[in-house]
PDB file of C-alpha atoms in Angstrom:
ATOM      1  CA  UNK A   1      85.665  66.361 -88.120  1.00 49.00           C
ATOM      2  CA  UNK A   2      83.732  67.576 -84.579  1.00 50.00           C
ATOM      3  CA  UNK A   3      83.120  70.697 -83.549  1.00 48.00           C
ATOM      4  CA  UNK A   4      85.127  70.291 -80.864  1.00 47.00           C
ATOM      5  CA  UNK A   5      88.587  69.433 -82.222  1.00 48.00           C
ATOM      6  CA  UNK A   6      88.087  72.004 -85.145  1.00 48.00           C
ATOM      7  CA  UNK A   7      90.383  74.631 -84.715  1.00 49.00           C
ATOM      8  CA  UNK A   8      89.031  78.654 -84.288  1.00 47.00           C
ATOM      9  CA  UNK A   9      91.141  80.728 -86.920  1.00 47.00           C
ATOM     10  CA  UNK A  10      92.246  83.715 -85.597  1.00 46.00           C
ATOM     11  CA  UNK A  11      89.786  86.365 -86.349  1.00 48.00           C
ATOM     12  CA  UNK A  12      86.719  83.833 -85.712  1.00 46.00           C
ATOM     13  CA  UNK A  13      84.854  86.562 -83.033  1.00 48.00           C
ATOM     14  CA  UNK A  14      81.907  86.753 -81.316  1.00 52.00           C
ATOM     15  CA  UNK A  15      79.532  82.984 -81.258  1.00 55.00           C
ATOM     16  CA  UNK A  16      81.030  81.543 -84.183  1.00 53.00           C
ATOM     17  CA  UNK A  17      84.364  81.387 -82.800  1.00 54.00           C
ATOM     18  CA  UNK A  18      82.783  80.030 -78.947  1.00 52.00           C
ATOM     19  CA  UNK A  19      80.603  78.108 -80.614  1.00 52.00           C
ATOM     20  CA  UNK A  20      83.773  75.986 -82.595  1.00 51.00           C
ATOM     21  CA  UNK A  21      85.698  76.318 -79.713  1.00 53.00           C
ATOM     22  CA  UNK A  22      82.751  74.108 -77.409  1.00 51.00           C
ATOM     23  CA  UNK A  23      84.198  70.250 -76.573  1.00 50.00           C
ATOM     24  CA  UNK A  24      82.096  67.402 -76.953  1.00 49.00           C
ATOM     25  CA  UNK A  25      80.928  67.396 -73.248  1.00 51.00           C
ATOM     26  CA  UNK A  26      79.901  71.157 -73.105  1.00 53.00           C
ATOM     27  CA  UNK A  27      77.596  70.025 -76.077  1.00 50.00           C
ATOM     28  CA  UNK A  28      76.074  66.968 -74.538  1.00 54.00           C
ATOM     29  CA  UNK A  29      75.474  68.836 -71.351  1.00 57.00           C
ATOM     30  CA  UNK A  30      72.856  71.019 -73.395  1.00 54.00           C
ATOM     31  CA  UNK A  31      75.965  74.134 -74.352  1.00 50.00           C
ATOM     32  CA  UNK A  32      75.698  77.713 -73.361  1.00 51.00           C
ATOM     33  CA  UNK A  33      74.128  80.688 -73.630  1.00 52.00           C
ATOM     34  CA  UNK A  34      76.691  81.426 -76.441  1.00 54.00           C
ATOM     35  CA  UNK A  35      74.716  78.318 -78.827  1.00 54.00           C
ATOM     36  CA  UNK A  36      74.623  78.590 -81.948  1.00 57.00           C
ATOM     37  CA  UNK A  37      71.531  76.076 -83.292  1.00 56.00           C
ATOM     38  CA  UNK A  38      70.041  72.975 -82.254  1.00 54.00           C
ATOM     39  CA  UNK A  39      73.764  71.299 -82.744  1.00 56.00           C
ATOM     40  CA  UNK A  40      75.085  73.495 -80.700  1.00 58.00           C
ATOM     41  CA  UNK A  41      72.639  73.642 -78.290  1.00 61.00           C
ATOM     42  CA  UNK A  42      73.203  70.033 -77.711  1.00 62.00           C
ATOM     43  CA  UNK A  43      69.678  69.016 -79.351  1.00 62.00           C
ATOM     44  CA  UNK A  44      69.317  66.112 -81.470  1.00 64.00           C
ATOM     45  CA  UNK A  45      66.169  67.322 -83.872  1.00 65.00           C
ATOM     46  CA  UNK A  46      64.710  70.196 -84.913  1.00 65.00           C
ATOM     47  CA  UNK A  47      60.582  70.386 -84.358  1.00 69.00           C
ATOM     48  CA  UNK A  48      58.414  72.330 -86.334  1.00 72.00           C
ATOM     49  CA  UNK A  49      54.866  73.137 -86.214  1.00 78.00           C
ATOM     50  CA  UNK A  50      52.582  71.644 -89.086  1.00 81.00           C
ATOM     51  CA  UNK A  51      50.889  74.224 -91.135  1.00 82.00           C
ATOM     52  CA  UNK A  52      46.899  74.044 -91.323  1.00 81.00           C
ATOM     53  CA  UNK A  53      45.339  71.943 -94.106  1.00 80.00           C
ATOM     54  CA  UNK A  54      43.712  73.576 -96.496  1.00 85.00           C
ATOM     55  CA  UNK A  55      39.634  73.463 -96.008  1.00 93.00           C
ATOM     56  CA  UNK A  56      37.405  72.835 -98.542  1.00 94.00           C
ATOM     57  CA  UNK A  57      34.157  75.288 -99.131  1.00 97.00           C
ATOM     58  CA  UNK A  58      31.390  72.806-100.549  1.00 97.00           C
ATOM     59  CA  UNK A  59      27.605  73.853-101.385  1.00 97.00           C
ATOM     60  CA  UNK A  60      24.891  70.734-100.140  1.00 96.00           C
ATOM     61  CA  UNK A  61      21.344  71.226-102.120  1.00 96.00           C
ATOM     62  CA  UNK A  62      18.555  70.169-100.114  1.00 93.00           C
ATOM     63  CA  UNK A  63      15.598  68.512-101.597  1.00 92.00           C
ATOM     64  CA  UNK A  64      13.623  71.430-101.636  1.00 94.00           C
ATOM     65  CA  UNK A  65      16.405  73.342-104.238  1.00 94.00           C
ATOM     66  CA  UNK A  66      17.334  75.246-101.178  1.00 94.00           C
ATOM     67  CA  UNK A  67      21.739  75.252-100.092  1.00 95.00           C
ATOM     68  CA  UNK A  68      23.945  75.928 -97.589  1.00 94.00           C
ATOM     69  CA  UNK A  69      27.742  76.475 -97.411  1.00 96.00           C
ATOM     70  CA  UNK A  70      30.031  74.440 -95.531  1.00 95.00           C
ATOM     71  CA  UNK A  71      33.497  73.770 -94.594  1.00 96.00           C
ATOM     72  CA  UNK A  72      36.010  70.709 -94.589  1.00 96.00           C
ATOM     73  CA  UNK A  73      39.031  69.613 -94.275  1.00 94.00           C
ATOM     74  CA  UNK A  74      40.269  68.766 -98.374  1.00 92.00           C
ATOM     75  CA  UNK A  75      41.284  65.215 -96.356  1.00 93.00           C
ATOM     76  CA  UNK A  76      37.736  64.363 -94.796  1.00 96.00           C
ATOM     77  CA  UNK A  77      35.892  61.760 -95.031  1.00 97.00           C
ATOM     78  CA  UNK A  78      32.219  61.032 -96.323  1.00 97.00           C
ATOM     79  CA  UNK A  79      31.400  60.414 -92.591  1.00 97.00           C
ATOM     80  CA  UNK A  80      33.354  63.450 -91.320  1.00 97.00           C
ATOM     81  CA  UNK A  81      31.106  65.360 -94.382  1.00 97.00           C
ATOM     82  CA  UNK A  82      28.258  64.553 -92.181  1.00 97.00           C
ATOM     83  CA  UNK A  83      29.653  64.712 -88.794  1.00 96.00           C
ATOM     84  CA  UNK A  84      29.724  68.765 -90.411  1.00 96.00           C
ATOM     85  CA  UNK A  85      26.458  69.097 -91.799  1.00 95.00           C
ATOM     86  CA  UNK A  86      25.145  67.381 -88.332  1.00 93.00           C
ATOM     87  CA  UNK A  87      27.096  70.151 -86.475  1.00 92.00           C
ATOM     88  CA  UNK A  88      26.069  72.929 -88.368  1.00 91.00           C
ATOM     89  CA  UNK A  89      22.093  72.279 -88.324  1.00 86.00           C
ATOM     90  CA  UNK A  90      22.933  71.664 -84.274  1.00 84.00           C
ATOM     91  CA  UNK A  91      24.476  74.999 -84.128  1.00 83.00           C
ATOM     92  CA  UNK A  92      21.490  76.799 -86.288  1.00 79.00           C
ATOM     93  CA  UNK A  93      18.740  74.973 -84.171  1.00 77.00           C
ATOM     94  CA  UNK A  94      20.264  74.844 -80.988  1.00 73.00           C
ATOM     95  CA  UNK A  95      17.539  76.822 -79.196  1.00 68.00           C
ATOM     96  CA  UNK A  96      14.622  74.727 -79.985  1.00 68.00           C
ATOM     97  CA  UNK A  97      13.008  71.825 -78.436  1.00 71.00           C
ATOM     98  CA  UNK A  98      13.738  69.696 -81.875  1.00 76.00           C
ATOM     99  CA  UNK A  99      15.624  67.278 -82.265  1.00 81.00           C
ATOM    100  CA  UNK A 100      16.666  65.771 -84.965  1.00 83.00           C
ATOM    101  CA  UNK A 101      17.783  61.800 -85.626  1.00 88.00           C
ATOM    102  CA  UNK A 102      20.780  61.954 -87.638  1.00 91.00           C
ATOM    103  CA  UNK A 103      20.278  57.790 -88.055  1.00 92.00           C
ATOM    104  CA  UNK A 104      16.918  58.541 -89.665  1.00 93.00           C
ATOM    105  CA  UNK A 105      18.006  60.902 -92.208  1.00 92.00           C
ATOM    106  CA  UNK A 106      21.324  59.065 -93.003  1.00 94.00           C
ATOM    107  CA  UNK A 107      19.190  56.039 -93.585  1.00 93.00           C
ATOM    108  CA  UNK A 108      16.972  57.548 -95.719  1.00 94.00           C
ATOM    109  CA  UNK A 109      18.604  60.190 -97.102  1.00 94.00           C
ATOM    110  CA  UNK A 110      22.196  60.230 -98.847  1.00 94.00           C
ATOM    111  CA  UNK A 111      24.774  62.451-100.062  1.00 97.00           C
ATOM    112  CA  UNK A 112      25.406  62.509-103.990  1.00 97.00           C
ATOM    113  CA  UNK A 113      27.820  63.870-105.893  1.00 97.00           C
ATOM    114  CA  UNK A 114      27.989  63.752-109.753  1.00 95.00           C
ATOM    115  CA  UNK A 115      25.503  60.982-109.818  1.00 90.00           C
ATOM    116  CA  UNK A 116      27.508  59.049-107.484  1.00 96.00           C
ATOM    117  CA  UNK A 117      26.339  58.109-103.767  1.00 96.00           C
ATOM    118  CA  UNK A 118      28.573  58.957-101.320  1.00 97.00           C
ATOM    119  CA  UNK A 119      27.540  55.718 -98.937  1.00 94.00           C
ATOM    120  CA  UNK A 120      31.056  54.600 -97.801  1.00 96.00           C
ATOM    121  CA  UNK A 121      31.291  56.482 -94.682  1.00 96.00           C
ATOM    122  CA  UNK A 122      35.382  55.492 -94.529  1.00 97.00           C
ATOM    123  CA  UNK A 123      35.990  56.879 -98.060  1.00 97.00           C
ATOM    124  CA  UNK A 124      37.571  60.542 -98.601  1.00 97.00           C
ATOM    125  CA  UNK A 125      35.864  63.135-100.278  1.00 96.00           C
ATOM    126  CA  UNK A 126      38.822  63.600-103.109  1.00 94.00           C
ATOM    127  CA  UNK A 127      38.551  59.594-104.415  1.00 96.00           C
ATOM    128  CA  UNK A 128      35.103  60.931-105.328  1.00 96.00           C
ATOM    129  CA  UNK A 129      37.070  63.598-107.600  1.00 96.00           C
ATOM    130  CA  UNK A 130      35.482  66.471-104.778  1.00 97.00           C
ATOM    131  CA  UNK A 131      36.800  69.765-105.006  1.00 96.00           C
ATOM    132  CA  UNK A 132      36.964  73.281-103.941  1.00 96.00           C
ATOM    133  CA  UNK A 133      33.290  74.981-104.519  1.00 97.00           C
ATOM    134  CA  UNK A 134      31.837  71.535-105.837  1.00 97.00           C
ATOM    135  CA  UNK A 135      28.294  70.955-105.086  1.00 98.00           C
ATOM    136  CA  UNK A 136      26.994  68.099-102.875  1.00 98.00           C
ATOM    137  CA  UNK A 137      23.338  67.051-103.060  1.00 97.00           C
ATOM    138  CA  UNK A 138      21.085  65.126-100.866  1.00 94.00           C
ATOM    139  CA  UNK A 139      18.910  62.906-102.265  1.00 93.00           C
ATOM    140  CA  UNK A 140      16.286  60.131-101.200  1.00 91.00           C
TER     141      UNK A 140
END
């Protein structure tokens, strides 16, 4: 039954009772300031804001034994792996006249993880079985 033909019982008070006692075309015009949710208020949907992903910490092992921590979205990529590890040495040597050629060391470098090359730049990080606080290494 609508809103608007149910009938208010007698000791309905306060919204409740205004809020039943609304007809169809005070709901369509958007209602009052007496609404009672989105229904009410004439809206069709609710929205809701999507929580944050959860972010990955992973370790990468240089060549020379030494590590650094980074960040990720658990979702990512292999290339969005590197897009990171691109951004981060950026960041660190962002002062200096260096620069470095990311298509040099992606060609002859590449990311390993469990024996397993990580060369499919479109693949995600968990079909490689990647988790939380796993270690990445780069290898020739």
């Amino acid at each position: 039954m609508p809103a608007s033909s149910l009938p208010a019982s007698p000791d309905a008070t306060g919204d409740i009772g205004a809020a039943l006692e609304l007809d169809l075309e005070d709901l369509a015009a958007g209602g009052g300031t007496d609404c009672i949710g989105a229904l009410a208020c004439g809206r069709s949907s609710f929205s809701y804001r999507r929580l944050p992903e959860p972010r990955l910490r992973l370790t990468v092992q240089k060549l020379d034994d030494s590590f650094f921590d980074i960040e990720i979205a658990r979702s990512a990529t292999v290339w969005e792996l590197k897009v990171t590890i691109e951004n981060l040495f950026s960041a660190l040597y962002d002062d200096t006249q260096k620069t470095i050629s990311w298509n040099h060391v992606w060609s002859h470098f590449c990311l390993c993880f469990k024996d397993e090359r990580l060369t499919d730049d479109k693949a995600t990080l968990r079909g490689f079985g990647i988790r939380d606080g796993d270690v990445v290494h780069a290898l020739p």
